Coordinates of C-alpha atoms in Angstrom, one line a residue:
X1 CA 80.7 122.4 118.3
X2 CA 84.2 123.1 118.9
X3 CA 87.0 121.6 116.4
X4 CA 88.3 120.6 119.8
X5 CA 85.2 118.3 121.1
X6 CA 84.8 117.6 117.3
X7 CA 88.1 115.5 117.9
X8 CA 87.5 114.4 121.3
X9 CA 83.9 112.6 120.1
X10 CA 84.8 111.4 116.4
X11 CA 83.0 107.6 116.0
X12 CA 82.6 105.5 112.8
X13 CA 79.4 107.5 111.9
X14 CA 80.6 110.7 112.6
X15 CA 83.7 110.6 110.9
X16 CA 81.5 109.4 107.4
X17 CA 79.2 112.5 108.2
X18 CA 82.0 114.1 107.7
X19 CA 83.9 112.8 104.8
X20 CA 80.4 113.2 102.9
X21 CA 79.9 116.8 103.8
X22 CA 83.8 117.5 102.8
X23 CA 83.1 115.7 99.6
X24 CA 80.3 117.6 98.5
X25 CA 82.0 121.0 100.0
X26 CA 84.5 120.4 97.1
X27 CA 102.8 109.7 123.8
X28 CA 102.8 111.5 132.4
X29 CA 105.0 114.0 131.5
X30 CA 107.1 111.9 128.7
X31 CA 105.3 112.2 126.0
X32 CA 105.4 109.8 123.0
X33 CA 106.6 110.9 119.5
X34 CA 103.5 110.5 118.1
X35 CA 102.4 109.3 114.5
X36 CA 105.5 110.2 111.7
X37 CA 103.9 109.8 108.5
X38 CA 102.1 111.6 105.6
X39 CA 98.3 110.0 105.5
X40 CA 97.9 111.4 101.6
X41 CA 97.1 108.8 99.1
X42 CA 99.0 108.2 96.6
X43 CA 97.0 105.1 94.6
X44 CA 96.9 106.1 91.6
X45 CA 95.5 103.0 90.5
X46 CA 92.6 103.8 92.9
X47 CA 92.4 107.5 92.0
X48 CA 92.0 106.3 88.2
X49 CA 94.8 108.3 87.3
X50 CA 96.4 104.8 85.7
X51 CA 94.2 102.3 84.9
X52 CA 96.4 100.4 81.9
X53 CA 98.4 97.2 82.0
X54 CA 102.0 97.6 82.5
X55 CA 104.5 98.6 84.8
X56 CA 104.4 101.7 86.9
X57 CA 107.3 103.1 89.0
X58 CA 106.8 106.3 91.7
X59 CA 109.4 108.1 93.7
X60 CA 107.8 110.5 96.4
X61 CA 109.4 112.6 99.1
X62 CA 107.8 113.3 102.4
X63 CA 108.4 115.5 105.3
X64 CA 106.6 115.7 108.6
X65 CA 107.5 118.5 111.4
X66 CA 106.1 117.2 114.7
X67 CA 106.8 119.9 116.9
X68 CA 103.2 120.7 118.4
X69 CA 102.9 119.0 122.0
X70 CA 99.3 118.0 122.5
X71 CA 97.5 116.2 125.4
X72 CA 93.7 115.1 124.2
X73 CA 92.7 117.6 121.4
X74 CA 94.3 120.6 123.0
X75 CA 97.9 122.6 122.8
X76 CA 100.1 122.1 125.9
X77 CA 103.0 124.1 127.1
X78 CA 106.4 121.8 127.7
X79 CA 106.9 121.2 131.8
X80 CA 109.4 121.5 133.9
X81 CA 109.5 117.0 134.1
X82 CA 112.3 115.0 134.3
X83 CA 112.1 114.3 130.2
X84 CA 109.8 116.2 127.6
X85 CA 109.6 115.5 124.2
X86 CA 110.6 118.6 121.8
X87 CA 110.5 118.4 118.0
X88 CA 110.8 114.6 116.1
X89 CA 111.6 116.0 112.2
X90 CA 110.7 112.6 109.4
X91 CA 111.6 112.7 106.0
X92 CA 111.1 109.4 103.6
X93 CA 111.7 108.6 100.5
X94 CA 109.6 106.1 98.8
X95 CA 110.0 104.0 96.1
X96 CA 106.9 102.2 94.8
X97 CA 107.1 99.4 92.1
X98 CA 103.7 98.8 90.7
X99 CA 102.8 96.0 87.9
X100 CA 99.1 95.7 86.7
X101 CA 99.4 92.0 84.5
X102 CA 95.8 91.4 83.9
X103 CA 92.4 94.3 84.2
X104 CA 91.8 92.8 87.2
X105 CA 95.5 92.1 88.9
X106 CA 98.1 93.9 89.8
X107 CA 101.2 93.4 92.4
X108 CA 103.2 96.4 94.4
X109 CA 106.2 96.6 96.5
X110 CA 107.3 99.6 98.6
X111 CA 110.7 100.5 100.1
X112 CA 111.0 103.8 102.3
X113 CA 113.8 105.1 103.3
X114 CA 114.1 107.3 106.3
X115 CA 115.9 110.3 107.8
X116 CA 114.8 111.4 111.0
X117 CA 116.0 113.4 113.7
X118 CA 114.4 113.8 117.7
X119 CA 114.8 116.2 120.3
X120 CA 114.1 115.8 123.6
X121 CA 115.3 117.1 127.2
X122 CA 116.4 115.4 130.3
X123 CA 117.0 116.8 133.0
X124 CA 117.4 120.0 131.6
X125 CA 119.6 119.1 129.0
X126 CA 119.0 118.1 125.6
X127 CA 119.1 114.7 123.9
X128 CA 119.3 114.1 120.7
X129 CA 118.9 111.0 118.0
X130 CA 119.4 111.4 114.3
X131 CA 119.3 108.2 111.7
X132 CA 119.3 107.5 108.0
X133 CA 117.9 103.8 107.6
X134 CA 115.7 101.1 105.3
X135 CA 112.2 101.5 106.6
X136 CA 109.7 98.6 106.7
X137 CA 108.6 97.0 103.5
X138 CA 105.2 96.0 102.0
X139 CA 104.0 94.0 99.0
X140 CA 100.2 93.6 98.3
X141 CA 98.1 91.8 95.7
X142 CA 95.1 94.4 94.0
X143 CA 92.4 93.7 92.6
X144 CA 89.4 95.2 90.9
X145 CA 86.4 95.1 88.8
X146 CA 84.2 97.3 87.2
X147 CA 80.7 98.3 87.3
X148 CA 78.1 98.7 84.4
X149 CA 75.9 101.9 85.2
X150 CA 74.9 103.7 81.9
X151 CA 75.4 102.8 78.5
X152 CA 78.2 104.6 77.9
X153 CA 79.9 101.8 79.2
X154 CA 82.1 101.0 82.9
X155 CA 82.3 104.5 84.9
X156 CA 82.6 103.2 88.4
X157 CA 85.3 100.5 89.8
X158 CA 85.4 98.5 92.7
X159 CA 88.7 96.9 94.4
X160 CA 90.3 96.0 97.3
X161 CA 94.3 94.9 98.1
X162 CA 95.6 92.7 100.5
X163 CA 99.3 92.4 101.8
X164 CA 101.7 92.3 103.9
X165 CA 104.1 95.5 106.0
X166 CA 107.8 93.3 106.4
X167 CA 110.0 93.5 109.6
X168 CA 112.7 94.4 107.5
X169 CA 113.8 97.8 109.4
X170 CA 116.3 98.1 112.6
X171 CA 114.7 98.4 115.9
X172 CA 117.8 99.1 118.2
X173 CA 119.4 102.5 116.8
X174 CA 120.9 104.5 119.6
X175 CA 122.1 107.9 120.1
X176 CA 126.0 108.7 120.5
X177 CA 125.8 107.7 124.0
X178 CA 124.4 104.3 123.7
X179 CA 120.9 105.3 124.1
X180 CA 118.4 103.5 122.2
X181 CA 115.6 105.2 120.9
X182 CA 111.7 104.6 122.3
X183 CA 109.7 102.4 120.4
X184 CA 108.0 104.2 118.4
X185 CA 110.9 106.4 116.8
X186 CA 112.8 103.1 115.6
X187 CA 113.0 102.9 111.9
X188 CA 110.7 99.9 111.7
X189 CA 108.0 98.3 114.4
X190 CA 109.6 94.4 114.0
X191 CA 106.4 93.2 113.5
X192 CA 104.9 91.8 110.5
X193 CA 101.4 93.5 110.1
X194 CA 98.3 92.5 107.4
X195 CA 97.8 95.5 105.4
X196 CA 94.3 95.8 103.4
X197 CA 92.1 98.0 102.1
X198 CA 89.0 98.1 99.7
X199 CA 87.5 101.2 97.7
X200 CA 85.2 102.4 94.9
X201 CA 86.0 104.9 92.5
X202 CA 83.0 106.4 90.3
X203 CA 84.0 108.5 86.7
X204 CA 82.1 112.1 86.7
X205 CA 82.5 112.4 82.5
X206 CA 80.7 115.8 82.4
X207 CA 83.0 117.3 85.1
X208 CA 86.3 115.6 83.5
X209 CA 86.6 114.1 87.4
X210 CA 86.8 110.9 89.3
X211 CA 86.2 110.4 93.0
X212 CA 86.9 107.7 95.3
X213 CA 86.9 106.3 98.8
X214 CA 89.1 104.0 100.1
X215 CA 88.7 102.0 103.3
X216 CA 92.6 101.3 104.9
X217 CA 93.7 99.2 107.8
X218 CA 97.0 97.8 109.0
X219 CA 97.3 95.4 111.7
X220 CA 100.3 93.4 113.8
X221 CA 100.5 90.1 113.5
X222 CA 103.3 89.6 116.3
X223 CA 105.0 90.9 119.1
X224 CA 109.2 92.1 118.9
X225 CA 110.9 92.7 122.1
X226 CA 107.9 93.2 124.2
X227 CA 106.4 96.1 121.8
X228 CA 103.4 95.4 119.5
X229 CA 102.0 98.9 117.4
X230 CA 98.9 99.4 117.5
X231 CA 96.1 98.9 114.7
X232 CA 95.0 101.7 112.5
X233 CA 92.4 102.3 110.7
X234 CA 91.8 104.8 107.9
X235 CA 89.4 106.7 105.1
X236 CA 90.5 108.4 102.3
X237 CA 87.9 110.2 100.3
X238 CA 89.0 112.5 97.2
X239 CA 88.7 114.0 93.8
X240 CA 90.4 114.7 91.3
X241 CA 89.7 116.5 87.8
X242 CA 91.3 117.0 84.6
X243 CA 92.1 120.7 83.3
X244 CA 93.5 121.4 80.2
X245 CA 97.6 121.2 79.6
X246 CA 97.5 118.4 81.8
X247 CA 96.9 120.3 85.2
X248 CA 94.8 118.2 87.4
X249 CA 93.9 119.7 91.1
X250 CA 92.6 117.5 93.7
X251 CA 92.0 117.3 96.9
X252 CA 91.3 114.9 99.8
X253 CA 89.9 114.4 103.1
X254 CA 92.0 111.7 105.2
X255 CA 90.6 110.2 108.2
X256 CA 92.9 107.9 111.0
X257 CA 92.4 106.3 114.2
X258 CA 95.6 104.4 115.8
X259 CA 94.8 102.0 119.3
X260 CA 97.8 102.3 121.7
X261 CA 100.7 100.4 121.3
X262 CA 100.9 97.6 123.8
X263 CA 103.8 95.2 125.2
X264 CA 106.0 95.6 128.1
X265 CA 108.4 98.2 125.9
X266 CA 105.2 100.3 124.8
X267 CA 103.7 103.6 126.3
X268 CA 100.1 102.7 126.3
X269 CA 99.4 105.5 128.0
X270 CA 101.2 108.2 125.6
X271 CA 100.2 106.4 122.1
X272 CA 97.7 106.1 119.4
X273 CA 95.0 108.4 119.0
X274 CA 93.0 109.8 115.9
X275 CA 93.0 112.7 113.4
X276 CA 91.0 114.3 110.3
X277 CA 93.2 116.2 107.9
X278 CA 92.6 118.0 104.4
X279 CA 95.1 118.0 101.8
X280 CA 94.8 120.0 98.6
X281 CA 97.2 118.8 95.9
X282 CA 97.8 118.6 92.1
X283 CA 99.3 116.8 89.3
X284 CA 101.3 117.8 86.0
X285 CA 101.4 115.2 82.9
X286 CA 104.7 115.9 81.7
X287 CA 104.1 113.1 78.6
X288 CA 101.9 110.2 77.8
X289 CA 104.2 108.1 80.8
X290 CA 105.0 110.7 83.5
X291 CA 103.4 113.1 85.9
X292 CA 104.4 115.1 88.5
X293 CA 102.3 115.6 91.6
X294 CA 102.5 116.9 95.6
X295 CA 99.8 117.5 98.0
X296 CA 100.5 119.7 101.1
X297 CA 98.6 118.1 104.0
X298 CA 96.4 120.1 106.9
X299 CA 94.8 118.8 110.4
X300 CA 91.3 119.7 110.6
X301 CA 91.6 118.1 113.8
X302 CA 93.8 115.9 115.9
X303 CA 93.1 114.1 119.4
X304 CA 95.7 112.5 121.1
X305 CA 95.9 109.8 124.2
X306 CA 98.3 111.2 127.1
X307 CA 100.6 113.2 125.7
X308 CA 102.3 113.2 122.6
X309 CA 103.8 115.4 119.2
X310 CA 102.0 115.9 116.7
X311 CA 102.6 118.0 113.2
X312 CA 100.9 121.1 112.3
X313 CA 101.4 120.2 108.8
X314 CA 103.0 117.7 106.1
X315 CA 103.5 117.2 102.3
X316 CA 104.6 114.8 99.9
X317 CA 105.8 115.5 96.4
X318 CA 106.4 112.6 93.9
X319 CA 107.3 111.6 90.1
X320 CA 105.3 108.2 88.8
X321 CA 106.3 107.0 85.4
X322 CA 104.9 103.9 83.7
X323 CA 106.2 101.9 81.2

């Protein structure tokens, strides 16, 4: 089977199929700007890279290039249309305030903060918007448990979180000529959205690894201005292992599927879509409190509805210190 009808034919049980076999292997012619975001987890509570009480701060950096015009699963070559969508560049920078209080609970809040620039033509001639703004926030409740399985003692944990994304980003930035900005390129959706996700993470002592999955959704609670997002769902399944001089490689398989958007100022037709990605990354302990880490991030495959950009690659890189 091609990569191509791989995409085009991904379904709940197909898209496990896959995320075992990895695991034991190791928006007519205006298109939409497509998904803008790095799909690489950074939990490192869910990982099991920091299980202890306290508190935990991360700064990451992401970048995105979207410059790949798809229609389905397949490459297309820019028309001659009225507007066509060129290159939308995202870079964020997010800070993550985590706080375990109990070996159960724990509370996070996430800020990002975004610089993104988009290109497209009309016309002919090309239009351009470039911002720097507060992205959306979230805060979520964790918790977890774990599970007795040798006599060794607790080598495989169980969780699940449950919060809330915050309309707390602009949706009207314009260009220099007064232009807002679709949708979808805003800095923020101006919806409030349930964010959840559950997971299980099992120890591997005689390999000095841990590996998890991690079941993610997001979903809009309201509509802003006649535009509601629509509801993702995700899979995240990964491992990690401990070398010596605190090197640890690890690598993921991350699975999304995004409905279209809906509401009178959507492009149902040129939005949501699905995509399977591998991202190989690694971490450095730089002391008992701080690690460095990045991941670069690789489609397997990607499937679009209409038309739409989408990246031909992404990475995050990140300090976490806890305290």
């Amino acid at each position: 089977m091609s990569t191509s009808n791989l995409c085009s034919t991904v379904r709940r049980p197909a898209f496990l199929m896959l995320s075992t076999l990895a695991f034991f292997a190791a928006s007519n012619a205006q298109a939409s700007c497509g998904s803008s975001f790095c799909l690489v987890n950074t939990d490192w509570s869910v990982q099991g890279a920091w299980l202890e009480r306290g508190t935990r701060l991360d700064l990451r950096f992401e970048q995105v290039n979207q410059n790949r015009l798809m229609s389905g699963a397949d490459k297309v070559t820019p028309s001659n249309a009225k507007e066509v969508e060129l290159e939308t560049i995202s870079r964020r920078w997010v800070f993550n305030l985590d706080h375990a209080f109990h070996d159960n609970w724990g509370v996070s809040l996430a800020l990002p903060f975004i610089d993104r620039s988009h290109v497209h033509t009309e016309s002919g001639e090309r239009v351009n918007w470039t911002y720097r703004q507060i992205g959306d926030a979230r805060a979520a409740l964790r918790y977890q448990s774990g599970i007795q399985e040798s006599a060794n003692g607790k080598n495989a944990v169980v969780g699940a979180t449950l919060g809330l994304k915050l309309a707390t980003a602009k949706t009207n930035i314009a260009n220099n000529t007064g232009t807002p900005a679709e949708r979808s390129l805003q800095a923020g959706s101006g919806t409030t959205d349930l964010i959840g996700s559950a997971y299980y993470r099992r120890v591997l002592p005689d390999l000095a690894s841990t590996w998890f999955v991690q079941l993610n959704t997001e979903i809009p609670l309201n509509e802003k201005d006649g535009y509601q997002p629509g509801a993702t769902v995700g899979v995240d399944l990964g491992l990690r292992t401990d070398w010596k001089y605190g090197i640890s490689p690890m690598l993921q398989l991350n699975f999304q599927h995004k409905k279209r958007d809906s509401g009178v100022k959507a492009e149902p037709d040129n939005s949501g879509g699905r995509s399977l990605s591998i991202s190989p990354g690694l971490s450095y302990r730089i002391n008992a409190r701080s690690h460095l880490y990045g991941f670069a991030q690789l489609p397997v495959c990607q499937y679009v509805n209409g038309m739409q950009l989408a990246p031909k690659w992404a990475f995050t890189v990140g300090l976490q210190s806890s305290f």
